[in-house]
Tab-separated table of C-alpha atoms in Angstrom:
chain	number	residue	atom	x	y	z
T	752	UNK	CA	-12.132	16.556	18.904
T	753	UNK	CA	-9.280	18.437	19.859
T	754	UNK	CA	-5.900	19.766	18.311
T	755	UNK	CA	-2.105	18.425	17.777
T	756	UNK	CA	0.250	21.269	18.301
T	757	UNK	CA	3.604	21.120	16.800
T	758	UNK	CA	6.383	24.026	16.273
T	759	UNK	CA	5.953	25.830	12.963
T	760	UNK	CA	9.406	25.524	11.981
T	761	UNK	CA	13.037	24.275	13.521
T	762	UNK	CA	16.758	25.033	12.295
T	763	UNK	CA	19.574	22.591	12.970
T	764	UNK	CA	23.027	22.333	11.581
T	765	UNK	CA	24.627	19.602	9.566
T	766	UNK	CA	25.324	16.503	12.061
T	767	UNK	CA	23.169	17.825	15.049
T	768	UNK	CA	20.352	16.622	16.243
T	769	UNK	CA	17.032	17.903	15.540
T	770	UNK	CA	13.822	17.279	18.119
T	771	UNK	CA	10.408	17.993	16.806
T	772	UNK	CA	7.793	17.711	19.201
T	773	UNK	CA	3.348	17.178	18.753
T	774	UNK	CA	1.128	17.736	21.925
T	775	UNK	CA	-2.313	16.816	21.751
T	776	UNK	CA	-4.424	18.940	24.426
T	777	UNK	CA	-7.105	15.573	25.238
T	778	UNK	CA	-7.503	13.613	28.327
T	779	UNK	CA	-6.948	10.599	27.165
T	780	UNK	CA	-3.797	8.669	26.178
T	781	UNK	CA	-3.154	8.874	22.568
T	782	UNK	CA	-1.044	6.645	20.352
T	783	UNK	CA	1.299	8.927	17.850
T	784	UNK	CA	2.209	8.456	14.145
T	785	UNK	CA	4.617	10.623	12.392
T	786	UNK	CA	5.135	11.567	8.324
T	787	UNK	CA	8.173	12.962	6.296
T	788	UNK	CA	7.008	15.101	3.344
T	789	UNK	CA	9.433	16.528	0.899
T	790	UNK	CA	8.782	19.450	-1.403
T	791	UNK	CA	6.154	18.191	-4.254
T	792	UNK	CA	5.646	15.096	-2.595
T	793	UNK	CA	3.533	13.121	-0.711
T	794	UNK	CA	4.070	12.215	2.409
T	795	UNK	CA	6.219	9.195	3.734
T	796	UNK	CA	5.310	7.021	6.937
T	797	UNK	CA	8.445	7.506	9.317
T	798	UNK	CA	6.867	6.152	12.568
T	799	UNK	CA	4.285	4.510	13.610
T	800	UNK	CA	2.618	3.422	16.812
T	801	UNK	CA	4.779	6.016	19.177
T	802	UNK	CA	7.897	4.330	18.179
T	803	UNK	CA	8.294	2.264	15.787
T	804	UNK	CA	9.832	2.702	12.294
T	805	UNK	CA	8.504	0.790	8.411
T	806	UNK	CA	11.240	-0.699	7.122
T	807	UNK	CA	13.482	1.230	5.316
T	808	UNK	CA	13.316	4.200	7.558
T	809	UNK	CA	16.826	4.916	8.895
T	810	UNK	CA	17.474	4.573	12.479
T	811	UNK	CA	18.513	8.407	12.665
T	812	UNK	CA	15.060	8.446	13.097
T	813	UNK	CA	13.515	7.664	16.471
T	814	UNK	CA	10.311	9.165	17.977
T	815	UNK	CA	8.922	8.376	22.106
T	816	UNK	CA	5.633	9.321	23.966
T	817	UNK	CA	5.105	11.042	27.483
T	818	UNK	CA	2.150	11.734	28.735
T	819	UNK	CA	0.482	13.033	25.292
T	820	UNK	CA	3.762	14.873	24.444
T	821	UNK	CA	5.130	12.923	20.952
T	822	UNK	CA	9.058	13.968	20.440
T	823	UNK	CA	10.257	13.106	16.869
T	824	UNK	CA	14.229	13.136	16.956
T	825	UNK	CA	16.617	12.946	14.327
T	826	UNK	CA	19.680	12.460	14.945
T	827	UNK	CA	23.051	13.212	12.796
T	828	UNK	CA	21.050	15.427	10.276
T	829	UNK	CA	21.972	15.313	7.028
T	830	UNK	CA	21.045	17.748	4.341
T	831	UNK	CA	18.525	15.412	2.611
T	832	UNK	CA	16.559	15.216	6.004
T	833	UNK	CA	14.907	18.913	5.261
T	834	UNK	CA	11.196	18.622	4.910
T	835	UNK	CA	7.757	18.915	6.667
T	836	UNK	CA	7.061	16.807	9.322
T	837	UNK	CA	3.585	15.665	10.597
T	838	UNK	CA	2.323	14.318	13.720
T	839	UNK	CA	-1.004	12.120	13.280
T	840	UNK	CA	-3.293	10.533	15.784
T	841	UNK	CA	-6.520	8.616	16.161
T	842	UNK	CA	-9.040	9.667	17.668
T	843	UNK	CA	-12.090	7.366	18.502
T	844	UNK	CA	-13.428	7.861	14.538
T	845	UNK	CA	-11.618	10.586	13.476
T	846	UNK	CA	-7.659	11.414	11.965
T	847	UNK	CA	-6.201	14.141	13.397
T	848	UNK	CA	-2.975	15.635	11.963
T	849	UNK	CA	-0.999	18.409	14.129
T	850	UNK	CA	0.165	21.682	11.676
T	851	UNK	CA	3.335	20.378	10.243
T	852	UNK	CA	7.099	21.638	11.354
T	853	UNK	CA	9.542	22.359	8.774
T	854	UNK	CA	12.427	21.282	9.502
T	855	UNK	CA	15.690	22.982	7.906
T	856	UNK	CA	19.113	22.417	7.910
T	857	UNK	CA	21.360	25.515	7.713
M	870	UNK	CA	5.666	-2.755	-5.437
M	871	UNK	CA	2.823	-0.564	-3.378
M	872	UNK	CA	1.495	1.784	-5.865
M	873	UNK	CA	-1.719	4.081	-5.606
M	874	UNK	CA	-2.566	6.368	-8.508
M	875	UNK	CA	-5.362	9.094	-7.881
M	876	UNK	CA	-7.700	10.727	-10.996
M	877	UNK	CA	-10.304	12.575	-11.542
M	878	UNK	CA	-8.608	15.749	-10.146
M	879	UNK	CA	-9.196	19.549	-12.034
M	880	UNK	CA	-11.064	22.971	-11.679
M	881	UNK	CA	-14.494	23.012	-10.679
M	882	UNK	CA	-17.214	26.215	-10.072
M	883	UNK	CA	-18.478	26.468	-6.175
M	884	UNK	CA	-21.291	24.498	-5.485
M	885	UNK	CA	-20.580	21.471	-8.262
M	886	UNK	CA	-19.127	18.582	-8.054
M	887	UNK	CA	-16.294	16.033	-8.820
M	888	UNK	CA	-15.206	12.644	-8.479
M	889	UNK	CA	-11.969	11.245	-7.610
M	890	UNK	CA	-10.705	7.958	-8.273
M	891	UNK	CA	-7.582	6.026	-6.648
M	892	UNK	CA	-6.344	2.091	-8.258
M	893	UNK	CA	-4.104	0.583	-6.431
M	894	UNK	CA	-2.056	-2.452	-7.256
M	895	UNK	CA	1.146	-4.368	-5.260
M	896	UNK	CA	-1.001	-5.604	-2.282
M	897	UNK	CA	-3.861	-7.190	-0.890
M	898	UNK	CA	-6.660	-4.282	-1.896
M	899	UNK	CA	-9.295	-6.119	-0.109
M	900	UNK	CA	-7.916	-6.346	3.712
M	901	UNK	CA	-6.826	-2.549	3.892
M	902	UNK	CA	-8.892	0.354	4.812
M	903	UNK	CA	-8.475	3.069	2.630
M	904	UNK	CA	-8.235	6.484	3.396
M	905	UNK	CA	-8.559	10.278	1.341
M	906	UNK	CA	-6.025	13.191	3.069
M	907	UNK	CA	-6.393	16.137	1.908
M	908	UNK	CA	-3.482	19.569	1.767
M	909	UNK	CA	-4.710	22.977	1.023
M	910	UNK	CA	-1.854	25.430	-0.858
M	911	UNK	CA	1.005	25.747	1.877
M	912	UNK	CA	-0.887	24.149	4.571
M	913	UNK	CA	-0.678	20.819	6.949
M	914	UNK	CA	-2.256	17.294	6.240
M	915	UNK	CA	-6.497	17.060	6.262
M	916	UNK	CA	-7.804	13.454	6.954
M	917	UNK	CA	-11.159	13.680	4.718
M	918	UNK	CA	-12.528	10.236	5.245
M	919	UNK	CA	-12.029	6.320	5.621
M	920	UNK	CA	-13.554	3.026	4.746
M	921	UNK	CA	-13.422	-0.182	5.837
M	922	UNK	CA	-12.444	-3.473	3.880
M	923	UNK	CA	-15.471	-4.090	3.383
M	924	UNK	CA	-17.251	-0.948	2.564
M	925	UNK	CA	-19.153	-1.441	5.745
M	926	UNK	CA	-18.276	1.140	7.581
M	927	UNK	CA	-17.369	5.005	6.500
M	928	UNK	CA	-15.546	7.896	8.249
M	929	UNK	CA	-15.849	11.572	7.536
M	930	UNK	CA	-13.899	15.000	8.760
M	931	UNK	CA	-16.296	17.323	9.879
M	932	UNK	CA	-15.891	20.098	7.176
M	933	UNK	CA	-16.834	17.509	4.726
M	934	UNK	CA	-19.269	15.587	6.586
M	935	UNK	CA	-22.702	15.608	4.133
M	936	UNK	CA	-20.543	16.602	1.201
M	937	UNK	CA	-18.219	13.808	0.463
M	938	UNK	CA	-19.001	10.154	0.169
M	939	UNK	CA	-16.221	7.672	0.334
M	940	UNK	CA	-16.745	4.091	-1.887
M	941	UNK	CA	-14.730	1.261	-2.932
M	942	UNK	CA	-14.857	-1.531	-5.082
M	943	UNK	CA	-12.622	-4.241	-3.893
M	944	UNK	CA	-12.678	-6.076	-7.339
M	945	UNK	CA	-11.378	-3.450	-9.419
M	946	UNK	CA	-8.676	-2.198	-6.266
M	947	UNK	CA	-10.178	1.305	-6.512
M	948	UNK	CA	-11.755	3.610	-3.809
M	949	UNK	CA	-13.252	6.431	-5.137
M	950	UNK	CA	-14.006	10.255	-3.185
M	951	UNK	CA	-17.416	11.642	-4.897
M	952	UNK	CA	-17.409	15.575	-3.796
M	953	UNK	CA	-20.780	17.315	-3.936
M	954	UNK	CA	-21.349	20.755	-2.759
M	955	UNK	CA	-17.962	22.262	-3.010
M	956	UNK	CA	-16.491	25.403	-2.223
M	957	UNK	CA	-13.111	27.400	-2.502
M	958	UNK	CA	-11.964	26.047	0.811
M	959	UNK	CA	-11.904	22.528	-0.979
M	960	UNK	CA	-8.990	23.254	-3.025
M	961	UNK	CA	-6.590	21.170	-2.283
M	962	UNK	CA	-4.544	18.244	-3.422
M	963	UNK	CA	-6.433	14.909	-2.290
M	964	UNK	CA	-4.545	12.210	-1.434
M	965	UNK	CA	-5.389	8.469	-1.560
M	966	UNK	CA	-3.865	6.428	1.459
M	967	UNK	CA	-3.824	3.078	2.702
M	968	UNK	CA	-3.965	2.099	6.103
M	969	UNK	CA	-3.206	-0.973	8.082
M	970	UNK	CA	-5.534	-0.662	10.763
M	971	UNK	CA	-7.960	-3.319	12.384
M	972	UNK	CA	-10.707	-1.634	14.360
M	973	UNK	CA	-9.907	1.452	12.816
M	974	UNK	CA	-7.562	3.011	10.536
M	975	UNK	CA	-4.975	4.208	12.984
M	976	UNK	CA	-2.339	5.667	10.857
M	977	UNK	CA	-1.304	5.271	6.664
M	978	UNK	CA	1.485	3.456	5.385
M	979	UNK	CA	1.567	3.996	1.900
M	980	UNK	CA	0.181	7.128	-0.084
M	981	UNK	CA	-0.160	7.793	-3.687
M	982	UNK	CA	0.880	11.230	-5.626
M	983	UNK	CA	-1.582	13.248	-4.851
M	984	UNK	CA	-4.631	15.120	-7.827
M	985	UNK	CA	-4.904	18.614	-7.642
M	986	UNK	CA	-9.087	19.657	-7.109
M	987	UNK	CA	-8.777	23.732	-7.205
M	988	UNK	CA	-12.747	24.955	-6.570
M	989	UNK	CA	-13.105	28.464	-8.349
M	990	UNK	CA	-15.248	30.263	-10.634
């Protein structure tokens, strides 16, 4: 298998916007999924499928895929947005989750 | 309303075992695979294992592979996690997770609280 890198941790003000990014280091085109995971919870589904979002899931939220490079981005970040976010990928039989960024808002 | 409730969590010695149970309820048990994630104390996600709808075909991590079975039984809504074998790099809370998949898993949509398995003598 291989790994998912993300950044350990990334700082944005009130109203910016935040980018969170997942590289996996394999050959072969990979399809991203990304998680929202509050302190003492479990984690929430936020996109799936490189882009897309469940229902429910604000459109702040918006995520794309280049060349094995997954870029999570929120947009006008709001205090409420601070948490650990997760990239997550398939691999032939396998789950693979990258190390988690936590994102905070100063 | 989605709703997955994992048991069977607590403290067990290195080298013994536990099982952990997840019911389910507010959907269609039977055409989901279901999944066990795993998060050690202040660290990232762990996928532990899947199983298809049917039971017919299982998935394991490799630092559980030979350790951990993965079961279901699609008339009670449950999937269960038996843990043999364990050791202090098992503590973690476990996660049950459902996922949407066809061929395979592919990602999880919904995800219940979480039980605590700490592995310590």
């Amino acid at each position: 298998s291989y790994v998912l890198t993300q950044p350990p941790s990334v700082s944005v003000a009130p109203g910016e916007t935040a980018m969170i990014t997942c590289r996996a280091d394999s050959p072969e085109s990979q399809t991203f999924h990304w998680y929202q995971q509050k302190p003492g919870l479990a984690p929430v589904l936020l996109v799936f499928d490189d882009s897309a979002r469940p229902s429910g899931i604000p459109d702040r939220f918006s995520a794309s895929n280049s060349v094995n490079t997954a870029t999570l981005t929120i947009n006008r970040v709001e205090a409420g947005d601070e948490a650990d976010y997760h990239c997550q990928v398939w691999d032939s039989t396998e789950g693979l989750f990258g190390g988690g960024t936590k994102l905070t808002v100063l | 309303e989605v709703q997955l409730e994992e048991s069977g969590g607590g403290v067990v010695q290195p080298g013994g075992s536990l099982r952990l149970s997840c019911t389910v309820s507010g959907f269609s048990f039977s055409v989901y695979w279901m999944s066990w994630v795993r998060q050690a104390p202040g660290k990232g996600l762990e996928w532990v294992a899947n199983i298809k709808r049917d039971g017919s075909e299982e998935y394991y991590g490799p630092s559980v592979k030979g350790r951990f079975t993965i079961s279901r039984d699609n008339a009670k809504s449950s999937v269960f996690l038996q843990m043999s074998n364990l050791r202090p790099e098992d503590t973690a809370v476990y996660y049950c997770a459902r996922a949407p998949g066809g061929s395979y898993p592919y990602y999880f949509d919904s995800w219940g609280q979480g039980a605590l398995v700490t592995v310590s003598s």
